[in-house]
Amino acid sequence: MLNTLEQQRLKKYVRILRFDHFYLYGFGIFLCSLSYKTPLLFLLLIYFLYRFKAMYHLVFMMILLACSFFIMYVYENIKLDKTFKDKVVITNIYEHDTYQILTVKHKSKKYQAFVFNGNFECGDIVFINGEFENFYGKDYANGFNEKRYNLSQNIIGKIRVNEIYLVKQTKWFELRNGLINYVNTFDEPIKSYFNEFILNQGAAIDEVYHVLNLTHLLNLTGIQIYTLIYIVRKILFYFNVKPKTQDKAKYIILSLLMLILNGSLTILRILIYEVLKSLNKYLKLDLPNYNLLHITFIILLFIRPYYVFNVSFYIVFVILNFIHLFRPMFNKLDVPINSFLYSFMISLILIPFTQEISIFSFLLMPILIIIVSLGTFFVLIIVLIFPFLQTMLSNYIIVIERLLNLFYTYNHIIKLPKLSKELIVLYVILLVLFLSSKHIKHFLIYGISLVVLVCLPIFKLYISPYVEVSFLNVGQGDTAVINHQSCTIVVDSYNYSYAYLQNKGIREIDYLILSHSDLDHTKEAQKIINELHVKTLVLSKYVDYDL
């Protein structure tokens, strides 16, 4: 007969072997990734490990955390040679008027190369002779970290190209290239929306999406994918197709999308999750979907380790955890209220990342998801299959643009400064407490705490008695920001100037001084004038400015 201590140990190991609390490993890796170079969050990780020590296997957890730290350190400290001279495969191309930005793959590493007068396609094998250049890191507070942004895409450096020529073409990208060429035969706005929505080519869509901060509605997400799979399964069910064949159709759709979208995070996440669900059912493991979700994210990090630098990866992780956490509560309500609460919750989650609060988006997001995100997606799919309908269906997109422009007239957007990593984590914790509050008193306390937290950087900006002078590393040209609680002066405006001012929480500029009209001194001046309140614009009377 087992004594009490032995019974407790046995129960613990049974739970561990059955992975009843596997989500704890997911949260552990999540906190470990956030705590990299952030000591305060490392303390939160230690507290988490201590608080739930009885619910996970210590050795297994330590192995996962050590691997996570090792991956981040290795990826951020990759050393580049001085020169490059070898064959590479082009995996992605961003077209500009006079040049192409190529993403090229050499062995397992990717690089960025600027090519003038190039005429290459994805999948081409080219020979490049050039010199390596490192990306800029974060040289100043609230600045843009070019290095980490590119690491999040698995791009570890730039190649200054001296010589490039085509070696041969491969067939791996034929499907994607054929689709791109096919889409380019369409008229506007179908072509631009297809390039932006489906192919993620960065097309020029209506500016109203950027102004209203709705560009995320034109990203391919699980909503569109699962709706597409649901429709396909219903059609197959109508024709009495067996469930196993329906599952095969689902994996065929996901595999084709993986090829077309060049290994999209969204598609890969859904594909792994669906495979895990099938294995769970086949092996009769009885794992909860919540555990499968965390296993999916752990697998993603091990097969695509550069996701530790990808902000979208963390946003999706947080959103899906919120959905699973509050689903039992929301599903008790009617569908319209249910949909509004889900969209309201997601809008609250996105605030520290988008740095904006749009009254319009908060109130109408459930409708926008249906008519913009789902509606536009299926319009594009229909046009792809039946191109003769493009003239008629393009009117749908035009009507949506007109409606959004109409709403923009009455919309009010509150711009917010950038929160530190520590404050974002605190924001997420407070948001969980706020949404799960059962008493009005707690609801108000956590709600007020969230407002104060978001406004903290603004208070700091206007209370500080010191004069702060920042010289921004913009890569070329210059930008300087002189800030005091009584006056803000900006001298010139090249790359990342507006992002710095927005992240800092600066909404009013007393003097914007443009020394001369060269692009490397005025590139973002018009955007600053349009988006911020510029009291006085100082120009040289001897120079013509294109403003």
Short mmCIF file of N, CA, C and O in Angstrom, two decimals, residues 86-155:
data_model
loop_
_atom_site.label_atom_id
_atom_site.label_comp_id
_atom_site.label_asym_id
_atom_site.label_seq_id
_atom_site.Cartn_x
_atom_site.Cartn_y
_atom_site.Cartn_z
N ASP A 86 29.06 33.07 -54.49
CA ASP A 86 28.49 31.72 -54.62
C ASP A 86 27.11 31.81 -55.26
O ASP A 86 26.58 32.90 -55.50
N LYS A 87 26.52 30.63 -55.51
CA LYS A 87 25.17 30.54 -56.07
C LYS A 87 24.14 30.56 -54.95
O LYS A 87 24.37 30.00 -53.87
N VAL A 88 23.01 31.22 -55.21
CA VAL A 88 21.93 31.31 -54.23
C VAL A 88 20.59 31.09 -54.94
O VAL A 88 20.51 31.18 -56.18
N VAL A 89 19.57 30.83 -54.15
CA VAL A 89 18.21 30.69 -54.69
C VAL A 89 17.38 31.89 -54.26
O VAL A 89 17.38 32.26 -53.08
N ILE A 90 16.69 32.51 -55.20
CA ILE A 90 15.83 33.65 -54.87
C ILE A 90 14.51 33.11 -54.31
O ILE A 90 13.80 32.36 -54.97
N THR A 91 14.20 33.50 -53.06
CA THR A 91 12.98 33.00 -52.42
C THR A 91 11.85 34.04 -52.37
O THR A 91 10.70 33.69 -52.19
N ASN A 92 12.22 35.31 -52.51
CA ASN A 92 11.18 36.35 -52.50
C ASN A 92 11.70 37.60 -53.20
O ASN A 92 12.91 37.86 -53.22
N ILE A 93 10.77 38.36 -53.79
CA ILE A 93 11.15 39.57 -54.53
C ILE A 93 10.15 40.68 -54.21
O ILE A 93 8.94 40.46 -54.27
N TYR A 94 10.67 41.85 -53.85
CA TYR A 94 9.85 43.05 -53.71
C TYR A 94 10.21 43.98 -54.86
O TYR A 94 11.35 44.41 -54.99
N GLU A 95 9.22 44.26 -55.69
CA GLU A 95 9.44 45.08 -56.88
C GLU A 95 9.31 46.57 -56.54
O GLU A 95 8.37 46.98 -55.87
N HIS A 96 10.27 47.36 -57.02
CA HIS A 96 10.19 48.81 -56.95
C HIS A 96 10.36 49.37 -58.36
O HIS A 96 10.64 48.62 -59.31
N ASP A 97 10.19 50.66 -58.50
CA ASP A 97 10.23 51.27 -59.83
C ASP A 97 11.55 51.02 -60.55
O ASP A 97 11.57 50.69 -61.74
N THR A 98 12.66 51.19 -59.86
CA THR A 98 13.97 51.11 -60.51
C THR A 98 14.84 49.96 -60.01
O THR A 98 15.95 49.77 -60.51
N TYR A 99 14.38 49.21 -59.00
CA TYR A 99 15.21 48.14 -58.47
C TYR A 99 14.34 47.05 -57.84
O TYR A 99 13.14 47.21 -57.64
N GLN A 100 14.99 45.91 -57.59
CA GLN A 100 14.35 44.79 -56.90
C GLN A 100 15.09 44.52 -55.59
O GLN A 100 16.31 44.62 -55.53
N ILE A 101 14.31 44.20 -54.55
CA ILE A 101 14.91 43.72 -53.30
C ILE A 101 14.73 42.21 -53.28
O ILE A 101 13.61 41.70 -53.18
N LEU A 102 15.83 41.50 -53.40
CA LEU A 102 15.79 40.04 -53.46
C LEU A 102 16.07 39.45 -52.09
O LEU A 102 16.98 39.90 -51.38
N THR A 103 15.28 38.46 -51.71
CA THR A 103 15.62 37.63 -50.56
C THR A 103 16.20 36.35 -51.13
O THR A 103 15.52 35.63 -51.88
N VAL A 104 17.47 36.09 -50.83
CA VAL A 104 18.15 34.94 -51.41
C VAL A 104 18.55 33.97 -50.31
O VAL A 104 18.86 34.37 -49.18
N LYS A 105 18.55 32.69 -50.65
CA LYS A 105 18.86 31.65 -49.68
C LYS A 105 20.14 30.94 -50.08
O LYS A 105 20.29 30.49 -51.22
N HIS A 106 21.06 30.88 -49.12
CA HIS A 106 22.32 30.16 -49.33
C HIS A 106 22.46 29.13 -48.22
O HIS A 106 22.60 29.48 -47.05
N LYS A 107 22.35 27.87 -48.58
CA LYS A 107 22.28 26.78 -47.60
C LYS A 107 21.04 27.00 -46.72
O LYS A 107 19.94 27.06 -47.21
N SER A 108 21.20 27.19 -45.42
CA SER A 108 20.01 27.38 -44.57
C SER A 108 19.80 28.84 -44.20
O SER A 108 18.86 29.17 -43.47
N LYS A 109 20.65 29.75 -44.71
CA LYS A 109 20.59 31.16 -44.33
C LYS A 109 20.05 32.02 -45.46
O LYS A 109 20.24 31.70 -46.63
N LYS A 110 19.40 33.11 -45.06
CA LYS A 110 18.85 34.04 -46.05
C LYS A 110 19.53 35.40 -45.93
O LYS A 110 19.93 35.82 -44.85
N TYR A 111 19.62 36.08 -47.07
CA TYR A 111 20.22 37.40 -47.14
C TYR A 111 19.35 38.30 -48.01
O TYR A 111 18.50 37.83 -48.76
N GLN A 112 19.61 39.59 -47.91
CA GLN A 112 18.88 40.58 -48.70
C GLN A 112 19.85 41.21 -49.69
O GLN A 112 20.97 41.58 -49.33
N ALA A 113 19.41 41.34 -50.94
CA ALA A 113 20.26 41.92 -51.97
C ALA A 113 19.45 42.91 -52.80
O ALA A 113 18.33 42.61 -53.22
N PHE A 114 20.02 44.10 -53.03
CA PHE A 114 19.39 45.13 -53.86
C PHE A 114 19.97 45.02 -55.28
O PHE A 114 21.19 45.05 -55.45
N VAL A 115 19.08 44.89 -56.26
CA VAL A 115 19.51 44.73 -57.64
C VAL A 115 18.83 45.77 -58.51
O VAL A 115 17.59 45.87 -58.51
N PHE A 116 19.60 46.56 -59.24
CA PHE A 116 19.05 47.55 -60.16
C PHE A 116 18.92 46.94 -61.55
O PHE A 116 19.81 46.21 -62.01
N ASN A 117 17.81 47.25 -62.19
CA ASN A 117 17.55 46.75 -63.56
C ASN A 117 17.57 45.23 -63.62
O ASN A 117 18.03 44.64 -64.59
N GLY A 118 17.10 44.60 -62.55
CA GLY A 118 17.04 43.14 -62.53
C GLY A 118 15.72 42.63 -63.11
O GLY A 118 14.71 43.33 -63.10
N ASN A 119 15.75 41.42 -63.59
CA ASN A 119 14.53 40.82 -64.16
C ASN A 119 14.48 39.36 -63.74
O ASN A 119 14.45 38.45 -64.56
N PHE A 120 14.46 39.15 -62.41
CA PHE A 120 14.50 37.80 -61.87
C PHE A 120 13.14 37.37 -61.35
O PHE A 120 12.26 38.20 -61.12
N GLU A 121 12.99 36.06 -61.14
CA GLU A 121 11.76 35.51 -60.58
C GLU A 121 12.11 34.63 -59.39
O GLU A 121 13.24 34.14 -59.27
N CYS A 122 11.12 34.40 -58.52
CA CYS A 122 11.31 33.50 -57.38
C CYS A 122 11.66 32.11 -57.91
O CYS A 122 11.06 31.61 -58.86
N GLY A 123 12.64 31.49 -57.28
CA GLY A 123 13.08 30.16 -57.70
C GLY A 123 14.29 30.17 -58.60
O GLY A 123 14.91 29.12 -58.82
N ASP A 124 14.66 31.34 -59.12
CA ASP A 124 15.86 31.43 -59.96
C ASP A 124 17.11 31.15 -59.12
O ASP A 124 17.23 31.63 -57.99
N ILE A 125 18.03 30.39 -59.70
CA ILE A 125 19.34 30.21 -59.08
C ILE A 125 20.29 31.20 -59.76
O ILE A 125 20.46 31.17 -60.98
N VAL A 126 20.85 32.10 -58.96
CA VAL A 126 21.72 33.14 -59.51
C VAL A 126 23.08 33.09 -58.83
O VAL A 126 23.20 32.60 -57.69
N PHE A 127 24.08 33.58 -59.53
CA PHE A 127 25.42 33.70 -58.94
C PHE A 127 25.61 35.15 -58.50
O PHE A 127 25.34 36.08 -59.27
N ILE A 128 26.04 35.33 -57.25
CA ILE A 128 26.25 36.68 -56.71
C ILE A 128 27.69 36.84 -56.24
O ILE A 128 28.22 35.97 -55.53
N ASN A 129 28.29 37.93 -56.62
CA ASN A 129 29.61 38.31 -56.14
C ASN A 129 29.45 39.67 -55.45
O ASN A 129 29.01 40.64 -56.08
N GLY A 130 29.75 39.75 -54.16
CA GLY A 130 29.55 41.01 -53.45
C GLY A 130 30.15 41.00 -52.06
O GLY A 130 30.89 40.07 -51.69
N GLU A 131 29.83 42.02 -51.27
CA GLU A 131 30.31 42.15 -49.90
C GLU A 131 29.14 42.11 -48.92
O GLU A 131 28.06 42.61 -49.21
N PHE A 132 29.38 41.50 -47.77
CA PHE A 132 28.36 41.45 -46.72
C PHE A 132 28.27 42.78 -45.98
O PHE A 132 29.27 43.48 -45.80
N GLU A 133 27.05 43.10 -45.54
CA GLU A 133 26.82 44.24 -44.66
C GLU A 133 25.89 43.79 -43.54
O GLU A 133 24.95 43.03 -43.78
N ASN A 134 26.14 44.26 -42.34
CA ASN A 134 25.27 43.95 -41.21
C ASN A 134 24.09 44.92 -41.17
O ASN A 134 24.20 46.07 -41.60
N PHE A 135 22.98 44.45 -40.64
CA PHE A 135 21.83 45.32 -40.41
C PHE A 135 22.09 46.16 -39.17
O PHE A 135 22.85 45.76 -38.27
N TYR A 136 21.45 47.33 -39.12
CA TYR A 136 21.56 48.17 -37.94
C TYR A 136 20.77 47.56 -36.79
O TYR A 136 19.67 47.03 -36.98
N GLY A 137 21.34 47.63 -35.60
CA GLY A 137 20.60 47.24 -34.40
C GLY A 137 19.81 48.42 -33.88
O GLY A 137 19.59 49.42 -34.58
N LYS A 138 19.38 48.32 -32.64
CA LYS A 138 18.64 49.42 -32.02
C LYS A 138 19.63 50.34 -31.32
O LYS A 138 20.10 50.06 -30.23
N ASP A 139 19.96 51.45 -31.99
CA ASP A 139 21.00 52.34 -31.50
C ASP A 139 20.49 53.37 -30.50
O ASP A 139 21.27 54.04 -29.84
N TYR A 140 19.16 53.55 -30.41
CA TYR A 140 18.61 54.55 -29.51
C TYR A 140 17.23 54.10 -29.06
O TYR A 140 16.57 53.29 -29.72
N ALA A 141 16.79 54.63 -27.91
CA ALA A 141 15.49 54.24 -27.34
C ALA A 141 14.37 54.58 -28.31
O ALA A 141 14.39 55.63 -28.96
N ASN A 142 13.38 53.69 -28.42
CA ASN A 142 12.20 53.87 -29.27
C ASN A 142 12.55 53.86 -30.76
O ASN A 142 11.73 54.25 -31.59
N GLY A 143 13.78 53.47 -31.09
CA GLY A 143 14.18 53.41 -32.49
C GLY A 143 13.82 52.09 -33.14
O GLY A 143 13.44 51.12 -32.48
N PHE A 144 13.99 52.03 -34.46
CA PHE A 144 13.69 50.83 -35.22
C PHE A 144 14.89 49.89 -35.19
O PHE A 144 16.02 50.30 -35.47
N ASN A 145 14.67 48.63 -34.85
CA ASN A 145 15.73 47.64 -34.80
C ASN A 145 15.71 46.85 -36.10
O ASN A 145 15.02 45.85 -36.24
N GLU A 146 16.49 47.34 -37.07
CA GLU A 146 16.51 46.71 -38.39
C GLU A 146 17.02 45.28 -38.33
O GLU A 146 16.52 44.40 -39.04
N LYS A 147 17.98 45.02 -37.44
CA LYS A 147 18.57 43.69 -37.33
C LYS A 147 17.55 42.66 -36.87
O LYS A 147 17.38 41.61 -37.49
N ARG A 148 16.83 42.98 -35.78
CA ARG A 148 15.87 42.01 -35.24
C ARG A 148 14.66 41.84 -36.17
O ARG A 148 14.10 40.75 -36.27
N TYR A 149 14.28 42.93 -36.85
CA TYR A 149 13.16 42.81 -37.79
C TYR A 149 13.51 41.81 -38.89
O TYR A 149 12.69 40.95 -39.25
N ASN A 150 14.70 41.90 -39.44
CA ASN A 150 15.10 40.99 -40.52
C ASN A 150 15.39 39.59 -40.00
O ASN A 150 15.13 38.61 -40.70
N LEU A 151 15.91 39.49 -38.77
CA LEU A 151 16.09 38.16 -38.18
C LEU A 151 14.76 37.44 -38.04
O LEU A 151 14.68 36.22 -38.15
N SER A 152 13.69 38.20 -37.78
CA SER A 152 12.36 37.59 -37.65
C SER A 152 11.90 36.97 -38.97
O SER A 152 10.99 36.13 -38.98
N GLN A 153 12.51 37.39 -40.09
CA GLN A 153 12.20 36.81 -41.40
C GLN A 153 13.28 35.81 -41.83
O GLN A 153 13.31 35.38 -42.98
N ASN A 154 14.20 35.48 -40.91
CA ASN A 154 15.34 34.60 -41.17
C ASN A 154 16.35 35.21 -42.13
O ASN A 154 17.07 34.51 -42.83
N ILE A 155 16.39 36.55 -42.21
CA ILE A 155 17.36 37.25 -43.06
C ILE A 155 18.45 37.79 -42.14
O ILE A 155 18.19 38.65 -41.29
#
